[in-house]
Coordinates of C-alpha atoms and ligand atoms in Angstrom, one line a residue:
M1 CA -14.9 -0.4 -7.5
S2 CA -12.4 -1.1 -10.2
S3 CA -11.8 1.8 -12.5
D4 CA -9.5 3.0 -15.2
L5 CA -8.2 5.7 -12.9
W6 CA -4.4 5.6 -12.2
L7 CA -3.3 7.7 -9.2
H8 CA 0.1 9.3 -9.6
G9 CA 2.5 9.9 -6.8
K10 CA 6.1 10.1 -5.7
V11 CA 7.7 8.0 -3.0
V12 CA 8.6 10.0 0.2
R13 CA 10.4 8.8 3.3
G14 CA 8.4 6.9 5.9
A15 CA 9.5 6.0 9.4
G16 CA 10.9 2.7 8.1
R17 CA 8.8 0.6 10.4
G18 CA 7.3 -1.4 7.5
R19 CA 10.7 -2.7 6.5
E20 CA 11.3 -3.8 10.2
L21 CA 7.9 -5.5 10.2
G22 CA 8.9 -7.4 7.0
W23 CA 6.3 -5.6 4.9
P24 CA 8.0 -2.7 3.3
T25 CA 5.8 0.0 1.9
A26 CA 6.4 2.9 -0.5
N27 CA 4.8 6.0 1.1
L28 CA 3.3 8.1 -1.7
E29 CA 2.7 11.8 -2.0
L30 CA -0.2 11.9 -4.4
A31 CA 0.0 14.4 -7.3
T32 CA -3.7 15.0 -6.7
P33 CA -4.4 14.5 -3.0
S34 CA -8.1 15.0 -3.4
L35 CA -8.2 11.7 -5.3
Q36 CA -7.0 9.8 -2.2
P37 CA -9.4 6.9 -1.5
D38 CA -11.2 6.5 1.9
E39 CA -9.2 5.0 4.7
G40 CA -8.9 1.2 4.2
V41 CA -6.9 -1.6 2.7
Y42 CA -7.1 -2.3 -1.0
A43 CA -6.0 -4.6 -3.8
A44 CA -4.3 -2.6 -6.5
W45 CA -2.0 -2.6 -9.5
A46 CA 1.1 -0.5 -9.2
R47 CA 3.6 0.7 -11.9
V48 CA 7.0 2.0 -10.8
D49 CA 8.8 4.4 -13.2
N50 CA 6.6 3.4 -16.1
G51 CA 7.5 -0.3 -15.7
D52 CA 5.1 -3.3 -15.9
R53 CA 2.1 -3.4 -13.6
L54 CA 2.8 -5.2 -10.4
P55 CA 0.3 -6.6 -7.8
A56 CA 0.1 -4.5 -4.7
A57 CA -1.7 -4.2 -1.4
V58 CA -2.4 -0.5 -0.5
H59 CA -3.0 0.9 3.0
V60 CA -4.6 4.3 3.2
G61 CA -4.9 6.0 6.6
P62 CA -3.3 6.2 10.0
A63 CA -1.6 3.2 11.6
P64 CA -3.3 2.8 15.0
T65 CA -1.4 -0.4 15.8
V66 CA 1.9 1.6 15.9
N67 CA 0.3 4.8 17.2
R68 CA 0.8 6.6 14.0
T69 CA -1.9 9.3 13.6
K70 CA -0.7 10.6 10.3
S71 CA -2.8 9.4 7.3
I72 CA -0.5 8.0 4.6
F73 CA -1.1 6.3 1.2
E74 CA 1.2 3.3 1.4
V75 CA 1.9 0.7 -1.3
H76 CA 3.3 -2.8 -0.6
L77 CA 4.5 -4.5 -3.8
I78 CA 3.6 -8.2 -3.4
N79 CA 6.4 -10.7 -3.8
F80 CA 8.7 -7.9 -5.0
P81 CA 12.3 -7.8 -3.8
D82 CA 12.7 -5.1 -1.1
R83 CA 14.7 -2.1 -2.5
D84 CA 14.9 1.6 -1.9
L85 CA 12.2 3.2 -4.0
Y86 CA 12.7 6.7 -2.6
E87 CA 11.7 9.5 -5.1
M88 CA 10.5 7.0 -7.7
E89 CA 7.3 7.8 -9.6
F90 CA 4.4 5.5 -8.9
E91 CA 1.0 5.0 -10.6
V92 CA -1.6 3.0 -8.7
Q93 CA -4.9 1.7 -9.9
I94 CA -7.2 0.8 -6.9
V95 CA -9.1 -2.4 -7.9
E96 CA -11.1 -3.5 -4.8
R97 CA -11.5 -2.7 -1.2
I98 CA -10.4 -5.5 1.2
R99 CA -11.1 -4.2 4.7
D100 CA -11.1 -1.3 7.2
V101 CA -8.0 -0.1 9.0
E102 CA -7.8 -1.8 12.4
K103 CA -5.9 -1.4 15.7
F104 CA -4.4 -4.8 16.3
D105 CA -3.3 -6.0 19.8
S106 CA 0.2 -6.9 18.7
L107 CA 2.6 -6.4 15.8
S108 CA 2.4 -10.1 15.0
D109 CA -1.4 -9.8 14.6
L110 CA -0.7 -6.9 12.2
T111 CA 1.8 -8.8 10.2
D112 CA -0.5 -11.8 10.0
A113 CA -3.3 -9.5 8.7
I114 CA -1.0 -8.0 6.1
A115 CA 0.1 -11.4 4.9
N116 CA -3.6 -12.3 4.5
D117 CA -4.3 -9.0 2.7
C118 CA -1.7 -9.9 0.2
Q119 CA -3.2 -13.3 -0.5
V120 CA -6.7 -11.8 -0.9
A121 CA -5.3 -9.1 -3.1
L122 CA -3.6 -11.6 -5.4
K123 CA -6.8 -13.6 -5.7
L124 CA -8.8 -10.4 -6.5
L125 CA -6.3 -9.2 -9.1
Q126 CA -6.3 -12.6 -10.8
S127 CA -10.0 -12.7 -11.3
Ligands
FMN201 C1 -1.6 -4.2 3.3 C2 -1.4 -3.3 4.5 C3 -2.4 -3.3 5.5 C4 -2.2 -2.5 6.7 N1 -3.2 -2.5 7.6 C5 -3.0 -1.9 8.8 C6 -4.0 -1.9 9.8 O1 -5.1 -2.4 9.7 N2 -3.7 -1.2 11.0 C7 -2.5 -0.6 11.2 O2 -2.3 0.0 12.2 N3 -1.6 -0.5 10.2 C8 -1.8 -1.1 9.0 N4 -0.8 -1.1 8.0 C9 0.3 -0.1 8.1 C10 1.5 -0.5 8.9 O3 1.3 -0.3 10.2 C11 2.6 0.4 8.4 O4 2.9 0.1 7.0 C12 3.9 0.2 9.1 O5 3.7 0.5 10.5 C13 5.0 1.1 8.5 O6 4.7 2.5 8.7 P1 5.7 3.7 8.4 O7 5.9 3.8 6.9 O8 5.1 4.9 9.0 O9 7.0 3.3 9.1 C14 -1.0 -1.8 6.8 C15 0.0 -1.9 5.8 C16 -0.2 -2.6 4.7 C17 0.9 -2.7 3.7

């Protein structure tokens, strides 16, 4: 499903749980919400404030494992030092779908799944 479409968005505050989990995410408010992809986990390229493209794992949807019902477009920058990206401008190119959003039995199962998603995303982005 790779396309040349770059989604634009600005980083808004999340609950901060991602950082606690060790997988920080930038929660985006998309400039064109109707372009938000279906719920799921995706491999993507991300550009922050017009910088170089960076490999990313994107989660779209609620987070049933932590009982979050709100649907969010979240971007985790793979192997990127954690820093405050609040209000930064993002561009995201969705490259391929990895899996559905799941409700895991524990936070450690969730973090294992995210670690795996990042490996899968890197492979997909290299090919
Ligand atoms: C690559 C990736 C995959 C994710 N997959 C799931 C999932 O399958 N189920 C789930 O409940 N949350 C999933 N999450 C979302 C995390 O639960 C969420 O980032 C974390 O709880 C922080 O949420 P917050 O920004 O609302 O604090 C995923 C996050 C990432 C970055």
